[in-house]
Structures are given as structure tokens and as C-alpha cells.
XYZ file of C-alpha atoms in Angstrom:
316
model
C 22.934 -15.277 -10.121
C 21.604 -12.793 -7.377
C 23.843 -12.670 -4.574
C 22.299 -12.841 -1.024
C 23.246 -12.111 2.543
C 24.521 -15.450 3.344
C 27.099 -15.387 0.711
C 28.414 -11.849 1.385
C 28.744 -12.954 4.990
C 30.923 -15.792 3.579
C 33.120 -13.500 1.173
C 33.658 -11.103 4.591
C 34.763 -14.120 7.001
C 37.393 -15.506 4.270
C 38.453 -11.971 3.588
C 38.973 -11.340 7.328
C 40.083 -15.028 7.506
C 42.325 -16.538 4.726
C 41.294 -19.511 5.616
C 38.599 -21.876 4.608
C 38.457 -24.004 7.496
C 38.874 -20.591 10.290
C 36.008 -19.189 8.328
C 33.687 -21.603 8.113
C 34.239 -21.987 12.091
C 33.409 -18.500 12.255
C 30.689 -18.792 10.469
C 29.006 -22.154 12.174
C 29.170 -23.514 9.088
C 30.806 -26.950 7.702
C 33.917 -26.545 5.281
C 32.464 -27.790 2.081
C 29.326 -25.780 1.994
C 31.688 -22.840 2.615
C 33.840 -24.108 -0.231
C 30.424 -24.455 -2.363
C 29.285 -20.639 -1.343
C 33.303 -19.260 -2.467
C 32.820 -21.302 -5.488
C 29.509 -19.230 -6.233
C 30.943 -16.048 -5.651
C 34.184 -17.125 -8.130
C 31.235 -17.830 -11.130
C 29.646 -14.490 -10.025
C 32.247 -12.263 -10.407
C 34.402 -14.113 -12.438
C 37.713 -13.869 -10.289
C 39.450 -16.323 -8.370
C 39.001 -13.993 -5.086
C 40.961 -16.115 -2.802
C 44.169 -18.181 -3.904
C 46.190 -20.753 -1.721
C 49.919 -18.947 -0.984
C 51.606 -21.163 1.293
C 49.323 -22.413 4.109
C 47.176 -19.040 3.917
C 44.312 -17.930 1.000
C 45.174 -14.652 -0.254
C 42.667 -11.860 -2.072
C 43.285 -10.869 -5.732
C 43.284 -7.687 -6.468
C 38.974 -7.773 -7.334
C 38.407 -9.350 -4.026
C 40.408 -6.308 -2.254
C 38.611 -3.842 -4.591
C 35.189 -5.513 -3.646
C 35.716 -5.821 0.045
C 34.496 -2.087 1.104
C 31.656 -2.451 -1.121
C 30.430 -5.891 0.746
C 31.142 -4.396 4.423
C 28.957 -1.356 4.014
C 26.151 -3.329 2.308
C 26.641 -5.987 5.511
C 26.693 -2.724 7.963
C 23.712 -1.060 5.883
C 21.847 -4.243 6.559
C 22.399 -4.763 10.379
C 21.971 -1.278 10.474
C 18.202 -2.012 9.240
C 17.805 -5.344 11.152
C 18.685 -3.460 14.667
C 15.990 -0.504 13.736
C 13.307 -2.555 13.054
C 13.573 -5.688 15.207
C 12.407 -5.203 18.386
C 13.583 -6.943 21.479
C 11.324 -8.171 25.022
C 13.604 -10.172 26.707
C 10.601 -11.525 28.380
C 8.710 -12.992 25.141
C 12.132 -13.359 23.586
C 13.935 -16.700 22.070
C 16.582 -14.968 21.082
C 20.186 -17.063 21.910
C 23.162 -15.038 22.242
C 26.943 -16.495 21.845
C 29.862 -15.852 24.024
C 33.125 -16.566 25.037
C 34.554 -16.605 27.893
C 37.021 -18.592 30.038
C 36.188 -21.063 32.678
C 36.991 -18.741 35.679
C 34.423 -16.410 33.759
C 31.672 -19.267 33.715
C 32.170 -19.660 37.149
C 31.486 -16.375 38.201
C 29.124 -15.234 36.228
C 26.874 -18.406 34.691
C 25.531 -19.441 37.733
C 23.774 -15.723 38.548
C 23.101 -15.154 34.971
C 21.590 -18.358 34.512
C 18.755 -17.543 37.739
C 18.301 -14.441 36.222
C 17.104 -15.537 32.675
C 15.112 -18.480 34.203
C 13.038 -15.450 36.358
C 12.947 -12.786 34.088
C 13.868 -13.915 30.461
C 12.220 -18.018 30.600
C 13.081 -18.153 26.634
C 16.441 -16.169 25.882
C 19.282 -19.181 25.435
C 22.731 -18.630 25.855
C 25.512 -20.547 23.573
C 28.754 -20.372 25.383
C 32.108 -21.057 22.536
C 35.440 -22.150 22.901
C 38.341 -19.345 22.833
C 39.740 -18.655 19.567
C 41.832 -15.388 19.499
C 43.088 -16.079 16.079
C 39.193 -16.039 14.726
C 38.061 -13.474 17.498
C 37.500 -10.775 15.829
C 36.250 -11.824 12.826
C 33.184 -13.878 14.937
C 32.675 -10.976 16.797
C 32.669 -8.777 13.141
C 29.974 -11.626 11.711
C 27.622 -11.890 14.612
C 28.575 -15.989 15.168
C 29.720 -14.391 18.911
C 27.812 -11.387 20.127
C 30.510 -10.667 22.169
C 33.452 -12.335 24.278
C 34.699 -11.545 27.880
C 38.854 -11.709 28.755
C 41.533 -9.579 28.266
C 42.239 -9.057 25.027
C 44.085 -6.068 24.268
C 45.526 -6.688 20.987
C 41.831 -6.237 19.346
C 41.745 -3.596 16.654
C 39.715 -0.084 17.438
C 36.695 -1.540 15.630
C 36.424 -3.762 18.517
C 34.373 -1.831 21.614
C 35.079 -2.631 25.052
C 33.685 -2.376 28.665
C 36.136 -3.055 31.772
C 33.965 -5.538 34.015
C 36.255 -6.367 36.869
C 40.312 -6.852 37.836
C 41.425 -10.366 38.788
C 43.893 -10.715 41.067
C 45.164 -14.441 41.629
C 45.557 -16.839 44.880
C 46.685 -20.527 45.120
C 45.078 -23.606 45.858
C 45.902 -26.928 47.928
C 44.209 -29.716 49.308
C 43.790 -29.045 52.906
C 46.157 -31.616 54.695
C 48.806 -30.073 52.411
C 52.081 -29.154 54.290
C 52.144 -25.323 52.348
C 51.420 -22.418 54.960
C 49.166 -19.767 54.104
C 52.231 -17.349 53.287
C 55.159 -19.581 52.114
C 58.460 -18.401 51.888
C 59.262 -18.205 47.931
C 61.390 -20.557 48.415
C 59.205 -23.206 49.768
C 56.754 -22.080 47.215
C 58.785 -22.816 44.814
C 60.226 -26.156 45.872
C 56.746 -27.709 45.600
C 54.838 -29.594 42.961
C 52.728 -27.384 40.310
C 50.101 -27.522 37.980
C 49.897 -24.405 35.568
C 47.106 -22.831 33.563
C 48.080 -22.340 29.718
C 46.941 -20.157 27.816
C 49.884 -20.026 25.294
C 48.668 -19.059 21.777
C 45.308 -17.553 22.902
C 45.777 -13.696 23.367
C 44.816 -13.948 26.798
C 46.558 -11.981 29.363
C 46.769 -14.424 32.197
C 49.916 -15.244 30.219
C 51.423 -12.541 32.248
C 50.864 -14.438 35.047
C 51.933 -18.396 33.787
C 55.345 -16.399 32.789
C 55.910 -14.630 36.213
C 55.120 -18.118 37.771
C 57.681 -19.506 35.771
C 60.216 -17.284 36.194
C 59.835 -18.395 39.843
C 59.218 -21.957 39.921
C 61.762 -24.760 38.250
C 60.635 -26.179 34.920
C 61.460 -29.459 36.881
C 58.805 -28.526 39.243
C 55.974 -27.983 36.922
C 54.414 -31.020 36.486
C 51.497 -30.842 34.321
C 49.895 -27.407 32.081
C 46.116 -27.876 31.344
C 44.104 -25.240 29.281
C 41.181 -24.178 32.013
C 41.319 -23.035 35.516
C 38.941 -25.940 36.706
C 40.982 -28.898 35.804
C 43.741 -27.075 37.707
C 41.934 -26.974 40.586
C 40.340 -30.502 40.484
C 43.891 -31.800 39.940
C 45.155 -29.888 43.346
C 41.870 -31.659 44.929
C 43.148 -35.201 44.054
C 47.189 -34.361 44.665
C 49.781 -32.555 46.274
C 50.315 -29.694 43.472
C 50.053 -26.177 44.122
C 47.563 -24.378 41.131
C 47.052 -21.392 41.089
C 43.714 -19.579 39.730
C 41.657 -16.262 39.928
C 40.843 -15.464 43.379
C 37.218 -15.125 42.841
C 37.064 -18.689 41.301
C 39.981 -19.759 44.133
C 37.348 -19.273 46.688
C 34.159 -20.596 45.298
C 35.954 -23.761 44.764
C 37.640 -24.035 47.848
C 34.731 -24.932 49.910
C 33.631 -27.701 47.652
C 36.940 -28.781 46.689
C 38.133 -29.010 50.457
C 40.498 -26.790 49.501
C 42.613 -24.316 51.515
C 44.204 -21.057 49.650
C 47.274 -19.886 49.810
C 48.856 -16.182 49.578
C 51.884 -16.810 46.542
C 54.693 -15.107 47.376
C 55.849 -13.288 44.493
C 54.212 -10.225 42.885
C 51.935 -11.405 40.064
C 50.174 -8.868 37.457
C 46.497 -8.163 38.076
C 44.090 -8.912 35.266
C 41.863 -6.784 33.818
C 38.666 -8.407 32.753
C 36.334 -6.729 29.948
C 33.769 -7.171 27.205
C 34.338 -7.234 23.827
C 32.050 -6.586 20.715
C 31.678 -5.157 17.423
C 30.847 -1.551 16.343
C 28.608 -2.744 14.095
C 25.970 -4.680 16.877
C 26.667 -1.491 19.444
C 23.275 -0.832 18.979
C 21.771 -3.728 18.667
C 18.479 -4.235 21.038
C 19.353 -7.336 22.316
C 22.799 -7.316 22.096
C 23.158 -3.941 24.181
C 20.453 -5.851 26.423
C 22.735 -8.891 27.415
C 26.039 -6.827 27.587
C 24.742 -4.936 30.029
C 22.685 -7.456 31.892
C 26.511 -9.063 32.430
C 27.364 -5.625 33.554
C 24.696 -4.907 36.369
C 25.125 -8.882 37.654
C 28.915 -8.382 38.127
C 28.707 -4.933 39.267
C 26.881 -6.364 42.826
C 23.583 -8.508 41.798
C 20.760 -9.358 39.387
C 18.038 -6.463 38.265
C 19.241 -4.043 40.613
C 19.240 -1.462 38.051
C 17.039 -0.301 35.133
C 20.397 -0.081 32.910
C 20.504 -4.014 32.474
C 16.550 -4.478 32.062
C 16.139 -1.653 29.435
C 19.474 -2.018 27.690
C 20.415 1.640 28.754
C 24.222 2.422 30.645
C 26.734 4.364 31.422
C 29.091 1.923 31.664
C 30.003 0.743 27.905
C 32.244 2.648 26.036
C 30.537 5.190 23.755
């Protein structure tokens, strides 16, 4: 049996993975034909490569002694795909994957969406939930082309660009009886709803925590995962949420909401893009990162970096 691309893609995700059903995710693919690709590579070299230890799949010994071998043949062959595939984002189909959280989509989807329609009609975007746990190995197989957050935990071969800092207001309905600068106290006497983002990596667990260490468990009503089901829920009730202030005021307005300045000292969030050293160079890839770049940095095509993929921004 001749092994091809696909299948060395699969041995790197469960390598990276130790898990069928993490890998397959990363991989857009379903469990079984993953479990039908590992069960070609077992026949091929003979090995077991991955056995179930408790609730994880580890590598033999071959599978560790293969693995260098099957990342420099994938890096050898992006290496030829990015030299010889040209990319026009104005004839291009291409659709790129990202993740990002909702505050994200709300500040940047709405530009980047005008921008493609104008200037690249066929380029498709494919935006993913947030897994931290398979992160890096998405990022590492090309299923995301890169992810926006705060993410510092990801390993050196993970590149990143600072975007923008997030500092954080809160939000209530406007007949609400909350002043624009509450005492503490009354700021913590009231109703809240908190964004959780327990378990992702994220660092706006910095800021759930110092909320907490403020307001009364008793007090927090209700934790939802994204920023705009907090703020729909403050539109509909008397709890306090609060959110990124760039997403804080473009809902406000619609919401018939009012902000509020919280008074306690919360961390400020620093916001970046994330991708793999091995699509740095990457056309289209380098294209779209720093398209992202120029539109957050003060407006769409207002300079050459983002149109011709060239910047001083990214990280070298």
C-alpha cells in the first residue's frame, strides 16, 4: 500500500491528538473514516501506533520514531504547495477557517464581510467554534488557518500578531436603577449575568475571576458561553453583563442599552492572531491575516500591506 497525504495528515492529528474523536474534529472528518485511515496505517507499518491507556491513545515506540519523519514530509509538501500556488484574491475561491469569539465577530465580520463582497466576490470565510484543547493541532493541519483571542499558553511553533487590547464596560437596560459609576457596593448588590469561558484557554478568564471575587456567588444568576447572549439577556432583564467595550457599545444602541463604568479594576485583554509556522508563508494565508490586520488597524484597503499580503506588523 502507497501511503498518501491524507493519511499522513491523519497519523499527525492523532499523534498531536490522542484522541480519535479530537482528531477527526481537527481534521473535518467523521470518526469512523478516521478509524478506517489509522487502521491503514496499522497494516502499513505493521505496529499498533496508537493504543487506548485510560481515556487517552498513546504512541508506541514506532509511531514516536516515525513522527519526525511524517512532519517534515507534511512541511516539505506545504512548503511546495505555497511556492507554486498562486493566490488573486480577486479571481480566488479560496475559503479560509477561523476562530474567533463572538465579541471578535462583532467587530470585525461586519467590515470584513464589505470588504470581500467589493474586492474579493469569491473568497468564503468558515468561522469554527473555540476549541483550545484541539487549537493547535487545527492550526498545525491547516483545518483553521488561523484563530484570533488570547491565547498565551500556545507553544513557540505557534506565530502571533497583537491586533488590539480590550478593555471591558457593563451593560443595562436603560430604565435600570445602576448609575453610570456605581459604588462597588451597589455594583455588587445587583443581579449578574457572567461570560464563561472556563476550560477554553481564553484570557477573559482573568476578568470572570476578578468579577467574582467582587460580586456574591448568590448574585450571579446565570453564566452563558458568548458575549451576545449576555447582552441580549441584560436587554430583556434587570442583570448587569458585562462585555468588551468595543462590542458594549455597538450593542448598546440597538439593544437600548445604557453602559456602565464597573467599579473595580479589571485586567485588559490583549487580542492577537494565531497561526502556524508552517502556513507563514502561505499566499493566501499571509493575504487574509493581514487583511484582518489593516481593517482593525483603522479601515478597509487603506494600505497596500493587506491587498498584497506584505507587513510589518506579523511577527517575523
Amino acid at each position: 500500500m502507497e501511503l498518501d497525504v491524507r493519511q499522513l495528515r491523519a497519523f499527525a492529528a492523532l499523534l498531536a491528538e490522542r484522541s480519535l474523536t479530537r482528531a477527526a474534529g481537527t481534521l473535518g472528518v467523521t470518526q469512523p473514516a478516521l478509524s478506517k485511515t489509522l487502521a491503514g496505517l496499522r497494516r502499513h507499518f505493521a505496529d499498533p501506533l496508537l493504543v487506548r491507556v485510560g481515556h487517552r491513545m498513546e504512541p508506541t515506540a514506532k509511531a514516536l520514531e516515525l513522527e519526525p519523519a511524517v512532519h517534515s514530509v507534511l512541511d516539505q509538501l506545504t512548503s511546495l504547495r505555497i511556492r507554486h500556488t498562486p493566490f488573486d484574491p480577486r479571481t480566488s475561491a479560496r475559503t479560509f477557517s477561523f476562530c474567533v469569539v463572538d465579541a471578535g465577530m462583532v467587530r470585525l465580520l461586519p467590515p470584513l464581510i464589505r470588504y470581500l463582497h467589493e474586492h474579493a466576490p469569491r473568497v468564503g470565510l468558515r468561522v469554527l467554534p473555540v476549541d483550545v484543547d484541539g487549537l493547535e493541532a487545527a492550526l498545525e493541519s491547516g483545518h483553521l488557518d488561523f484563530a484570533m483571542g488570547s491565547y498565551p499558553a500556545l507553544s513557540p511553533k505557534i506565530r502571533r500578531q497583537p491586533l488590539w487590547s480590550v478593555t471591558y464596560v457593563s451593560l443595562v437596560r436603560r430604565r435600570h436603577r445602576l448609575a453610570g459609576r456605581p459604588s462597588q457596593r451597589a455594583f455588587a448588590a445587583e443581579r449578574h449575568v457572567l461570560v464563561s469561558t472556563s476550560g477554553t484557554g481564553h484570557a477573559h478568564l482573568k476578568v470572570e475571576r476578578a468579577i467574582e471575587r467582587v460580586v456574591p456567588a448568590a448574585n450571579i444568576t446565570c453564566r452563558v458561553p458568548t458575549f451576545l447572549s449576555a447582552a441580549l439577556l441584560a436587554s430583556e432583564t434587570d442583570a448587569v453583563v458585562t462585555v468588551p467595550k468595543a462590542m458594549a457599545e455597538a450593542l448598546a444602541r440597538r439593544l437600548d442599552l445604557r453602559l456602565v463604568v464597573p467599579p473595580l479594576k479589571l485586567p485588559k485583554i490583549e487580542v492577537s492572531q494565531y497561526w502556524h509556522e508552517r502556513f507563514h508563508r502561505d499566499a493566501g494565508n499571509r493575504w487574509i491575516r493581514e487583511l484582518f490586520a489593516d481593517l482593525l488597524s483603522g479601515g478597509p484597503g487603506r494600505s497596500t500591506s493587506a491587498r498584497d499580503g506584505i507587513g510589518p506588523r506579523e511577527s517575523q
